[in-house]
Amino acid sequence: MTPSAFTSLIRHGALALSLATAVSASAAEPATAYWSPSWVASTQPIWSGDFVLPPGLPFQFNRQTVRQVARLSIGGTRLRVVVSNEGGTSPLHIGAARVARHAEGSGIVEGTDRQLRFGGQAEVAVPPGARLVSDPVDIVLPALGEVAVSLYLPRPSQPAGFHFDARQIAYVADGDLTGAPRMPATASQWSTRVYVSGLIVETPKPPVTVVTLGDSLTDGNGSAPGANTRWPDALAERLANRGVAVLNAGISGGRLLKDGMGRAGLERAGRDVFAQPGVRAMVVLLGTNDIGWPGGPFAPDEPAMRAEELIQGFRQLIEMARAHNVRIVAGTIPPNEGALQGTPLAGHYAPEKDKVRQAVNRWIREGGAFDAVVDFDALMRDPAHPSRLKATMDSGDHLHPGDAGYKAMAAAIDLEALLGTAP
C-alpha cells in the first residue's frame, strides 16, 4: 500500500465512532449493557454527471421530510441512530427526527414512534464530513425487525451520507411529517439512501459482529427491492438466534484496489470493517469490478487487471485483518459471461478477463492465506458452461444473482468456520 493510501485509510478510519459503552440498569441491582451495531449503509462519494450511471438523487431537499426503512440484524431494548454528513460540503440542518417500528410501505407501527435527540437537542446541525450519533431512545426491537427513520430538513440540503443501491424505497414529502403514521400518496420515491448510515441497539452482552465487504453482489443488486433478500440478509437470519450482528458493507460498483462507485476496499476497510464494535469476522467478496471494469464503459482508459495485482491486494487486506484480530473469509468470484449483454453497460466479460478471474479463484481456494473460503464460483456456475451463472441463480442480467442465488450463497457459509468456533 502506498504511503498516501495508508494515510487516507487512517483518515477515514478515524471518522468511525467508538460506540461500545456500559450503563446501569438500576441503582438497586446494577447490570451491564452494551451498544451493538445492528445495521449499516456504507457511504459513498456522489459522482459527477458524466459517469456512466446517474446517481439517482434529487439536487437538494428543502423543507421536506425524508423517511427511510432498514432492517436490523440483532434486536435490543434501546436504539441509537447514526446520521452522516460525509460527502457534504456544508452543515446538515435537521429540524426534527423520529424513529418507529416500520409497518409497510411508508407506514409506522402505532405506539412505537419516538423523538430523536442529539446531545439533548431536537434540532441539530451536522458538520460537513461528520457523523452524529443520537441519544438513546427506549424502544424494544426484535432481531430482524424493521425501523423507519424520518428526518425533517428545514433548509436547502444537498444529499450526503449517500448510498446508491438501497434496494429499499426512500419517501420524500413536503413539510414536517416526521410523526405522520404514513407518508402521503404524493410523496416522491427514491431508491438511494441519504444521511442515515447506522443503527445501534442496546444488548445485554458485548457485541459480536460480522461484516460483509463487497460490491454489488453483496449490496444485493438483482434482489427484490424491499424484501431483504441479499445474501447478508439471509446470513443475518442464520445468525440472529446467536446474537451475532451482520453488517452489510457492500457498495455497488466497489473495487478492492481502486475507487469505483465508492472508495477502494483497501481504504474503506478501516472505517467500514475494523472500526465496528465487536467485529469478530469479515467476509470479503471483491474482484468482479477490478477485473471487469478496465476497458469497458465504467473505466475505458484503464489497463487490464492482472491476477498478481489483485492477489497482492487481498494479501494486504489479510494483513490488516490479522493486525485487528479479525477472522477473514473469502468468497471466490462468481462467473459473469454475458453480463449486462445488450445494454450500454456491457463489457464486464471477455475471455481474457475470465482467465484472470479463474487465476484469482485458484489462489483463493488453494493458497491457504484466508481463515476460510466460501466457493461461490463452484456454487453458482453452470456445470455445462462454467463461465456463466446457473439459470436458477441468475437475476437475468448474467452478472448478479437473484433471490434464490443470494439465499444459496448465505447457506453455503460455514458458521463455525466464519466465527472460529469449530473444534
GROMACS .gro file of C-alpha atoms in nm:
model
  423
    1MET     CA    1   0.000   0.000   0.000
    2THR     CA    2   0.136   0.344  -0.087
    3PRO     CA    3   0.201   0.598   0.193
    4SER     CA    4  -0.078   0.820   0.059
    5ALA     CA    5  -0.323   0.529   0.056
    6PHE     CA    6  -0.222   0.437   0.413
    7THR     CA    7  -0.271   0.797   0.528
    8SER     CA    8  -0.612   0.804   0.363
    9LEU     CA    9  -0.703   0.476   0.532
   10ILE     CA   10  -0.616   0.619   0.873
   11ARG     CA   11  -0.810   0.938   0.799
   12HIS     CA   12  -1.128   0.756   0.701
   13GLY     CA   13  -1.093   0.507   0.986
   14ALA     CA   14  -1.079   0.798   1.229
   15LEU     CA   15  -1.429   0.904   1.117
   16ALA     CA   16  -1.575   0.598   1.287
   17LEU     CA   17  -1.710   0.640   1.638
   18SER     CA   18  -1.636   0.410   1.930
   19LEU     CA   19  -1.985   0.308   2.032
   20ALA     CA   20  -1.937   0.039   2.299
   21THR     CA   21  -2.047   0.172   2.638
   22ALA     CA   22  -2.190   0.043   2.964
   23VAL     CA   23  -2.494   0.169   3.154
   24SER     CA   24  -2.656   0.083   3.483
   25ALA     CA   25  -2.995  -0.088   3.460
   26SER     CA   26  -3.097   0.011   3.813
   27ALA     CA   27  -2.939   0.156   4.122
   28ALA     CA   28  -3.052  -0.135   4.335
   29GLU     CA   29  -2.923  -0.412   4.112
   30PRO     CA   30  -2.665  -0.287   3.860
   31ALA     CA   31  -2.640  -0.475   3.534
   32THR     CA   32  -2.410  -0.415   3.242
   33ALA     CA   33  -2.547  -0.330   2.898
   34TYR     CA   34  -2.365  -0.272   2.572
   35TRP     CA   35  -2.415  -0.082   2.249
   36SER     CA   36  -2.400  -0.316   1.950
   37PRO     CA   37  -2.412  -0.223   1.580
   38SER     CA   38  -2.709  -0.386   1.409
   39TRP     CA   39  -2.726  -0.226   1.062
   40VAL     CA   40  -2.511  -0.001   0.843
   41ALA     CA   41  -2.515   0.155   0.499
   42SER     CA   42  -2.164   0.227   0.373
   43THR     CA   43  -2.138   0.583   0.245
   44GLN     CA   44  -2.008   0.676  -0.099
   45PRO     CA   45  -1.891   0.998  -0.263
   46ILE     CA   46  -2.150   1.127  -0.510
   47TRP     CA   47  -2.002   1.106  -0.858
   48SER     CA   48  -2.021   1.365  -1.131
   49GLY     CA   49  -2.285   1.374  -1.402
   50ASP     CA   50  -2.051   1.241  -1.673
   51PHE     CA   51  -2.022   0.898  -1.508
   52VAL     CA   52  -2.184   0.609  -1.693
   53LEU     CA   53  -2.461   0.579  -1.429
   54PRO     CA   54  -2.665   0.868  -1.283
   55PRO     CA   55  -2.654   0.886  -0.902
   56GLY     CA   56  -3.035   0.877  -0.877
   57LEU     CA   57  -3.076   1.166  -0.634
   58PRO     CA   58  -3.263   1.497  -0.621
   59PHE     CA   59  -3.043   1.805  -0.637
   60GLN     CA   60  -3.146   1.902  -0.284
   61PHE     CA   61  -3.406   1.863  -0.011
   62ASN     CA   62  -3.573   2.176   0.130
   63ARG     CA   63  -3.847   2.194   0.395
   64GLN     CA   64  -3.908   1.826   0.334
   65THR     CA   65  -3.925   1.503   0.531
   66VAL     CA   66  -3.721   1.201   0.422
   67ARG     CA   67  -3.840   0.865   0.559
   68GLN     CA   68  -3.617   0.559   0.517
   69VAL     CA   69  -3.657   0.197   0.624
   70ALA     CA   70  -3.391  -0.050   0.736
   71ARG     CA   71  -3.396  -0.400   0.882
   72LEU     CA   72  -3.196  -0.474   1.196
   73SER     CA   73  -2.987  -0.790   1.225
   74ILE     CA   74  -2.998  -0.815   1.606
   75GLY     CA   75  -3.257  -0.663   1.839
   76GLY     CA   76  -3.231  -0.465   2.160
   77THR     CA   77  -3.413  -0.263   2.423
   78ARG     CA   78  -3.290   0.082   2.319
   79LEU     CA   79  -3.175   0.235   1.992
   80ARG     CA   80  -2.936   0.498   1.861
   81VAL     CA   81  -2.937   0.631   1.503
   82VAL     CA   82  -2.622   0.740   1.318
   83VAL     CA   83  -2.669   1.039   1.086
   84SER     CA   84  -2.396   1.106   0.831
   85ASN     CA   85  -2.298   1.425   0.651
   86GLU     CA   86  -1.998   1.254   0.493
   87GLY     CA   87  -1.953   1.397   0.148
   88GLY     CA   88  -2.141   1.712   0.249
   89THR     CA   89  -1.978   2.050   0.191
   90SER     CA   90  -2.199   2.249   0.430
   91PRO     CA   91  -2.369   2.177   0.764
   92LEU     CA   92  -2.671   1.948   0.751
   93HIS     CA   93  -2.955   2.109   0.945
   94ILE     CA   94  -3.204   1.864   1.095
   95GLY     CA   95  -3.521   2.032   1.221
   96ALA     CA   96  -3.679   1.717   1.364
   97ALA     CA   97  -3.605   1.345   1.368
   98ARG     CA   98  -3.814   1.047   1.474
   99VAL     CA   99  -3.786   0.670   1.470
  100ALA     CA  100  -4.052   0.397   1.488
  101ARG     CA  101  -4.117   0.035   1.409
  102HIS     CA  102  -4.194   0.004   1.039
  103ALA     CA  103  -4.533  -0.125   0.925
  104GLU     CA  104  -4.550  -0.149   0.546
  105GLY     CA  105  -4.475   0.093   0.266
  106SER     CA  106  -4.408   0.428   0.434
  107GLY     CA  107  -4.612   0.342   0.744
  108ILE     CA  108  -4.511   0.313   1.109
  109VAL     CA  109  -4.645   0.092   1.387
  110GLU     CA  110  -4.882   0.282   1.616
  111GLY     CA  111  -4.743   0.349   1.960
  112THR     CA  112  -4.378   0.296   1.869
  113ASP     CA  113  -4.298   0.649   1.746
  114ARG     CA  114  -4.008   0.814   1.934
  115GLN     CA  115  -3.840   1.152   1.903
  116LEU     CA  116  -3.466   1.153   1.834
  117ARG     CA  117  -3.240   1.399   2.011
  118PHE     CA  118  -2.872   1.473   1.970
  119GLY     CA  119  -2.698   1.585   2.288
  120GLY     CA  120  -3.042   1.663   2.427
  121GLN     CA  121  -3.136   1.883   2.131
  122ALA     CA  122  -3.423   1.814   1.892
  123GLU     CA  123  -3.265   2.037   1.627
  124VAL     CA  124  -2.904   1.991   1.528
  125ALA     CA  125  -2.651   2.081   1.259
  126VAL     CA  126  -2.419   1.802   1.145
  127PRO     CA  127  -2.081   1.948   1.037
  128PRO     CA  128  -1.954   1.873   0.685
  129GLY     CA  129  -1.784   1.534   0.670
  130ALA     CA  130  -1.906   1.428   1.015
  131ARG     CA  131  -2.136   1.171   1.169
  132LEU     CA  132  -2.356   1.224   1.473
  133VAL     CA  133  -2.496   0.952   1.698
  134SER     CA  134  -2.837   1.019   1.853
  135ASP     CA  135  -2.918   0.996   2.219
  136PRO     CA  136  -3.067   0.657   2.308
  137VAL     CA  137  -3.442   0.607   2.280
  138ASP     CA  138  -3.642   0.344   2.466
  139ILE     CA  139  -3.792   0.117   2.204
  140VAL     CA  140  -3.794  -0.262   2.217
  141LEU     CA  141  -3.689  -0.402   1.881
  142PRO     CA  142  -3.675  -0.769   1.783
  143ALA     CA  143  -3.398  -0.926   1.580
  144LEU     CA  144  -3.473  -0.885   1.208
  145GLY     CA  145  -3.728  -0.611   1.286
  146GLU     CA  146  -3.765  -0.311   1.056
  147VAL     CA  147  -3.746   0.051   1.165
  148ALA     CA  148  -3.839   0.373   0.987
  149VAL     CA  149  -3.625   0.683   1.043
  150SER     CA  150  -3.776   1.021   0.947
  151LEU     CA  151  -3.570   1.339   0.913
  152TYR     CA  152  -3.713   1.687   0.856
  153LEU     CA  153  -3.475   1.912   0.661
  154PRO     CA  154  -3.587   2.276   0.706
  155ARG     CA  155  -3.316   2.430   0.489
  156PRO     CA  156  -3.176   2.357   0.141
  157SER     CA  157  -2.974   2.037   0.196
  158GLN     CA  158  -2.773   1.863  -0.071
  159PRO     CA  159  -2.762   1.484  -0.041
  160ALA     CA  160  -2.477   1.340   0.164
  161GLY     CA  161  -2.411   1.023   0.356
  162PHE     CA  162  -2.510   0.872   0.022
  163HIS     CA  163  -2.560   0.501  -0.058
  164PHE     CA  164  -2.651   0.431  -0.420
  165ASP     CA  165  -2.820   0.090  -0.424
  166ALA     CA  166  -3.052   0.078  -0.123
  167ARG     CA  167  -3.288  -0.193  -0.255
  168GLN     CA  168  -3.540  -0.005  -0.040
  169ILE     CA  169  -3.764   0.292  -0.114
  170ALA     CA  170  -3.699   0.629   0.049
  171TYR     CA  171  -4.005   0.856   0.072
  172VAL     CA  172  -3.979   1.236   0.042
  173ALA     CA  173  -4.267   1.479   0.106
  174ASP     CA  174  -4.310   1.850   0.180
  175GLY     CA  175  -4.333   1.974   0.539
  176ASP     CA  176  -4.251   1.824   0.877
  177LEU     CA  177  -4.413   1.481   0.858
  178THR     CA  178  -4.170   1.305   1.088
  179GLY     CA  179  -4.455   1.192   1.316
  180ALA     CA  180  -4.703   1.105   1.042
  181PRO     CA  181  -4.837   0.747   1.056
  182ARG     CA  182  -4.785   0.724   0.680
  183MET     CA  183  -4.630   0.947   0.415
  184PRO     CA  184  -4.882   1.091   0.167
  185ALA     CA  185  -4.954   0.931  -0.168
  186THR     CA  186  -4.795   1.237  -0.329
  187ALA     CA  187  -4.455   1.161  -0.171
  188SER     CA  188  -4.174   1.111  -0.420
  189GLN     CA  189  -3.982   0.785  -0.406
  190TRP     CA  190  -3.610   0.718  -0.446
  191SER     CA  191  -3.404   0.400  -0.442
  192THR     CA  192  -3.099   0.558  -0.278
  193ARG     CA  193  -3.013   0.624   0.087
  194VAL     CA  194  -2.909   0.957   0.235
  195TYR     CA  195  -2.794   1.070   0.579
  196VAL     CA  196  -2.895   0.760   0.781
  197SER     CA  197  -2.589   0.534   0.792
  198GLY     CA  198  -2.618   0.321   1.107
  199LEU     CA  199  -2.848   0.172   1.372
  200ILE     CA  200  -2.711   0.067   1.711
  201VAL     CA  201  -2.903  -0.131   1.972
  202GLU     CA  202  -2.855  -0.187   2.344
  203THR     CA  203  -2.783  -0.552   2.425
  204PRO     CA  204  -2.714  -0.742   2.750
  205LYS     CA  205  -2.395  -0.896   2.609
  206PRO     CA  206  -2.093  -0.743   2.437
  207PRO     CA  207  -2.130  -0.706   2.061
  208VAL     CA  208  -2.029  -0.987   1.826
  209THR     CA  209  -2.019  -0.858   1.470
  210VAL     CA  210  -1.968  -0.997   1.121
  211VAL     CA  211  -1.907  -0.751   0.837
  212THR     CA  212  -1.951  -0.836   0.468
  213LEU     CA  213  -1.719  -0.629   0.247
  214GLY     CA  214  -1.810  -0.640  -0.120
  215ASP     CA  215  -1.952  -0.489  -0.435
  216SER     CA  216  -2.298  -0.508  -0.593
  217LEU     CA  217  -2.315  -0.884  -0.534
  218THR     CA  218  -2.303  -0.808  -0.161
  219ASP     CA  219  -2.506  -0.486  -0.185
  220GLY     CA  220  -2.783  -0.703  -0.331
  221ASN     CA  221  -2.827  -0.580  -0.687
  222GLY     CA  222  -3.070  -0.818  -0.856
  223SER     CA  223  -3.261  -0.897  -0.537
  224ALA     CA  224  -3.624  -0.799  -0.489
  225PRO     CA  225  -3.647  -0.438  -0.362
  226GLY     CA  226  -3.781  -0.409  -0.008
  227ALA     CA  227  -3.770  -0.785   0.051
  228ASN     CA  228  -3.437  -0.810   0.243
  229THR     CA  229  -3.314  -1.097   0.026
  230ARG     CA  230  -2.950  -1.002  -0.018
  231TRP     CA  231  -2.709  -1.276   0.093
  232PRO     CA  232  -2.601  -1.077   0.403
  233ASP     CA  233  -2.972  -1.058   0.497
  234ALA     CA  234  -3.000  -1.436   0.473
  235LEU     CA  235  -2.678  -1.472   0.673
  236ALA     CA  236  -2.825  -1.242   0.941
  237GLU     CA  237  -3.127  -1.472   0.960
  238ARG     CA  238  -2.895  -1.768   1.023
  239LEU     CA  239  -2.706  -1.585   1.298
  240ALA     CA  240  -2.989  -1.395   1.468
  241ASN     CA  241  -3.052  -1.661   1.733
  242ARG     CA  242  -2.684  -1.642   1.831
  243GLY     CA  243  -2.699  -1.267   1.886
  244VAL     CA  244  -2.443  -1.207   1.611
  245ALA     CA  245  -2.488  -0.887   1.409
  246VAL     CA  246  -2.432  -0.893   1.034
  247LEU     CA  247  -2.341  -0.558   0.878
  248ASN     CA  248  -2.362  -0.522   0.501
  249ALA     CA  249  -2.068  -0.310   0.386
  250GLY     CA  250  -2.129  -0.382   0.018
  251ILE     CA  251  -2.116  -0.095  -0.231
  252SER     CA  252  -2.239  -0.144  -0.587
  253GLY     CA  253  -1.951  -0.073  -0.822
  254GLY     CA  254  -1.699  -0.132  -0.543
  255ARG     CA  255  -1.345  -0.246  -0.613
  256LEU     CA  256  -1.063  -0.374  -0.393
  257LEU     CA  257  -0.771  -0.177  -0.534
  258LYS     CA  258  -0.916   0.143  -0.678
  259ASP     CA  259  -1.203   0.378  -0.614
  260GLY     CA  260  -1.514   0.286  -0.810
  261MET     CA  261  -1.864   0.388  -0.711
  262GLY     CA  262  -1.714   0.412  -0.364
  263ARG     CA  263  -1.371   0.420  -0.205
  264ALA     CA  264  -1.135   0.129  -0.269
  265GLY     CA  265  -1.197  -0.168  -0.042
  266LEU     CA  266  -0.846  -0.145   0.098
  267GLU     CA  267  -0.916   0.213   0.202
  268ARG     CA  268  -1.266   0.184   0.344
  269ALA     CA  269  -1.199  -0.140   0.534
  270GLY     CA  270  -1.061   0.067   0.822
  271ARG     CA  271  -1.390   0.252   0.872
  272ASP     CA  272  -1.645   0.004   0.744
  273VAL     CA  273  -1.499  -0.315   0.892
  274PHE     CA  274  -1.226  -0.282   1.154
  275ALA     CA  275  -1.376   0.017   1.338
  276GLN     CA  276  -1.704  -0.166   1.402
  277PRO     CA  277  -1.753  -0.258   1.769
  278GLY     CA  278  -1.713  -0.627   1.842
  279VAL     CA  279  -1.608  -0.726   1.491
  280ARG     CA  280  -1.527  -1.099   1.504
  281ALA     CA  281  -1.507  -1.181   1.135
  282MET     CA  282  -1.538  -1.040   0.785
  283VAL     CA  283  -1.644  -1.198   0.457
  284VAL     CA  284  -1.485  -1.038   0.151
  285LEU     CA  285  -1.629  -1.077  -0.199
  286LEU     CA  286  -1.446  -0.835  -0.427
  287GLY     CA  287  -1.271  -0.853  -0.761
  288THR     CA  288  -1.556  -0.863  -1.012
  289ASN     CA  289  -1.520  -0.491  -1.090
  290ASP     CA  290  -1.140  -0.481  -1.053
  291ILE     CA  291  -1.131  -0.733  -1.340
  292GLY     CA  292  -1.442  -0.631  -1.530
  293TRP     CA  293  -1.426  -0.251  -1.538
  294PRO     CA  294  -1.097  -0.184  -1.729
  295GLY     CA  295  -1.155  -0.134  -2.100
  296GLY     CA  296  -1.534  -0.122  -2.058
  297PRO     CA  297  -1.781   0.165  -2.015
  298PHE     CA  298  -1.702   0.207  -1.643
  299ALA     CA  299  -1.325   0.251  -1.686
  300PRO     CA  300  -1.250   0.270  -2.061
  301ASP     CA  301  -0.894   0.403  -2.023
  302GLU     CA  302  -0.769   0.170  -1.750
  303PRO     CA  303  -0.523  -0.110  -1.834
  304ALA     CA  304  -0.630  -0.470  -1.787
  305MET     CA  305  -0.611  -0.607  -1.434
  306ARG     CA  306  -0.350  -0.875  -1.369
  307ALA     CA  307  -0.418  -1.162  -1.129
  308GLU     CA  308  -0.096  -1.085  -0.940
  309GLU     CA  309  -0.213  -0.731  -0.864
  310LEU     CA  310  -0.544  -0.846  -0.724
  311ILE     CA  311  -0.382  -1.124  -0.519
  312GLN     CA  312  -0.139  -0.874  -0.368
  313GLY     CA  313  -0.434  -0.656  -0.270
  314PHE     CA  314  -0.602  -0.950  -0.098
  315ARG     CA  315  -0.277  -1.024   0.086
  316GLN     CA  316  -0.275  -0.667   0.217
  317LEU     CA  317  -0.636  -0.698   0.333
  318ILE     CA  318  -0.545  -1.022   0.512
  319GLU     CA  319  -0.259  -0.848   0.693
  320MET     CA  320  -0.495  -0.571   0.801
  321ALA     CA  321  -0.740  -0.830   0.937
  322ARG     CA  322  -0.461  -1.008   1.125
  323ALA     CA  323  -0.349  -0.680   1.281
  324HIS     CA  324  -0.704  -0.624   1.410
  325ASN     CA  325  -0.750  -0.986   1.526
  326VAL     CA  326  -1.041  -1.028   1.285
  327ARG     CA  327  -1.109  -1.354   1.103
  328ILE     CA  328  -1.120  -1.312   0.727
  329VAL     CA  329  -1.323  -1.538   0.500
  330ALA     CA  330  -1.303  -1.502   0.122
  331GLY     CA  331  -1.562  -1.575  -0.141
  332THR     CA  332  -1.445  -1.686  -0.483
  333ILE     CA  333  -1.558  -1.460  -0.769
  334PRO     CA  334  -1.870  -1.590  -0.949
  335PRO     CA  335  -1.876  -1.618  -1.330
  336ASN     CA  336  -2.029  -1.346  -1.545
  337GLU     CA  337  -2.021  -1.435  -1.913
  338GLY     CA  338  -2.292  -1.236  -2.090
  339ALA     CA  339  -2.303  -0.977  -1.811
  340LEU     CA  340  -2.534  -0.686  -1.894
  341GLN     CA  341  -2.540  -0.804  -2.255
  342GLY     CA  342  -2.739  -0.580  -2.485
  343THR     CA  343  -2.715  -0.278  -2.254
  344PRO     CA  344  -2.482   0.026  -2.262
  345LEU     CA  345  -2.308  -0.120  -1.954
  346ALA     CA  346  -2.187  -0.442  -2.119
  347GLY     CA  347  -1.813  -0.507  -2.102
  348HIS     CA  348  -1.751  -0.690  -1.774
  349TYR     CA  349  -1.682  -1.015  -1.952
  350ALA     CA  350  -1.410  -1.115  -2.201
  351PRO     CA  351  -1.226  -1.448  -2.230
  352GLU     CA  352  -0.902  -1.280  -2.118
  353LYS     CA  353  -1.075  -1.128  -1.814
  354ASP     CA  354  -1.222  -1.466  -1.725
  355LYS     CA  355  -0.873  -1.618  -1.720
  356VAL     CA  356  -0.776  -1.359  -1.459
  357ARG     CA  357  -1.087  -1.441  -1.254
  358GLN     CA  358  -1.007  -1.810  -1.264
  359ALA     CA  359  -0.644  -1.750  -1.162
  360VAL     CA  360  -0.751  -1.539  -0.865
  361ASN     CA  361  -1.007  -1.802  -0.766
  362ARG     CA  362  -0.742  -2.077  -0.775
  363TRP     CA  363  -0.529  -1.875  -0.537
  364ILE     CA  364  -0.823  -1.807  -0.304
  365ARG     CA  365  -0.909  -2.179  -0.295
  366GLU     CA  366  -0.560  -2.325  -0.278
  367GLY     CA  367  -0.336  -2.054  -0.134
  368GLY     CA  368  -0.426  -2.113   0.229
  369ALA     CA  369  -0.400  -1.740   0.303
  370PHE     CA  370  -0.754  -1.687   0.436
  371ASP     CA  371  -0.904  -1.828   0.755
  372ALA     CA  372  -1.174  -1.994   0.545
  373VAL     CA  373  -1.309  -1.989   0.189
  374VAL     CA  374  -1.664  -1.992   0.051
  375ASP     CA  375  -1.658  -2.121  -0.307
  376PHE     CA  376  -1.930  -1.903  -0.457
  377ASP     CA  377  -1.790  -1.974  -0.804
  378ALA     CA  378  -1.839  -2.352  -0.771
  379LEU     CA  379  -2.181  -2.298  -0.615
  380MET     CA  380  -2.316  -2.066  -0.881
  381ARG     CA  381  -2.158  -2.166  -1.212
  382ASP     CA  382  -2.342  -2.361  -1.475
  383PRO     CA  383  -2.175  -2.708  -1.490
  384ALA     CA  384  -2.237  -2.720  -1.865
  385HIS     CA  385  -2.097  -2.368  -1.918
  386PRO     CA  386  -1.870  -2.278  -1.621
  387SER     CA  387  -1.814  -1.918  -1.727
  388ARG     CA  388  -2.188  -1.849  -1.684
  389LEU     CA  389  -2.418  -1.834  -1.383
  390LYS     CA  390  -2.670  -2.115  -1.334
  391ALA     CA  391  -3.005  -2.006  -1.473
  392THR     CA  392  -3.172  -2.082  -1.139
  393MET     CA  393  -2.941  -1.839  -0.958
  394ASP     CA  394  -2.926  -1.565  -1.221
  395SER     CA  395  -3.127  -1.244  -1.175
  396GLY     CA  396  -3.143  -1.224  -1.554
  397ASP     CA  397  -2.854  -0.987  -1.620
  398HIS     CA  398  -2.592  -1.269  -1.605
  399LEU     CA  399  -2.390  -1.070  -1.350
  400HIS     CA  400  -2.598  -1.055  -1.034
  401PRO     CA  401  -2.773  -1.343  -0.857
  402GLY     CA  402  -3.145  -1.332  -0.796
  403ASP     CA  403  -3.315  -1.404  -0.465
  404ALA     CA  404  -3.258  -1.780  -0.495
  405GLY     CA  405  -2.891  -1.728  -0.571
  406TYR     CA  406  -2.841  -1.498  -0.274
  407LYS     CA  407  -3.014  -1.743  -0.042
  408ALA     CA  408  -2.785  -2.022  -0.163
  409MET     CA  409  -2.478  -1.802  -0.109
  410ALA     CA  410  -2.567  -1.743   0.256
  411ALA     CA  411  -2.645  -2.111   0.310
  412ALA     CA  412  -2.301  -2.205   0.177
  413ILE     CA  413  -2.118  -2.021   0.457
  414ASP     CA  414  -1.995  -2.249   0.736
  415LEU     CA  415  -2.089  -2.057   1.051
  416GLU     CA  416  -1.834  -2.232   1.271
  417ALA     CA  417  -1.554  -2.155   1.024
  418LEU     CA  418  -1.679  -1.797   0.997
  419LEU     CA  419  -1.682  -1.733   1.371
  420GLY     CA  420  -1.384  -1.952   1.455
  421THR     CA  421  -1.584  -2.175   1.688
  422ALA     CA  422  -1.512  -2.510   1.518
  423PRO     CA  423  -1.309  -2.754   1.733
   0.00000   0.00000   0.00000
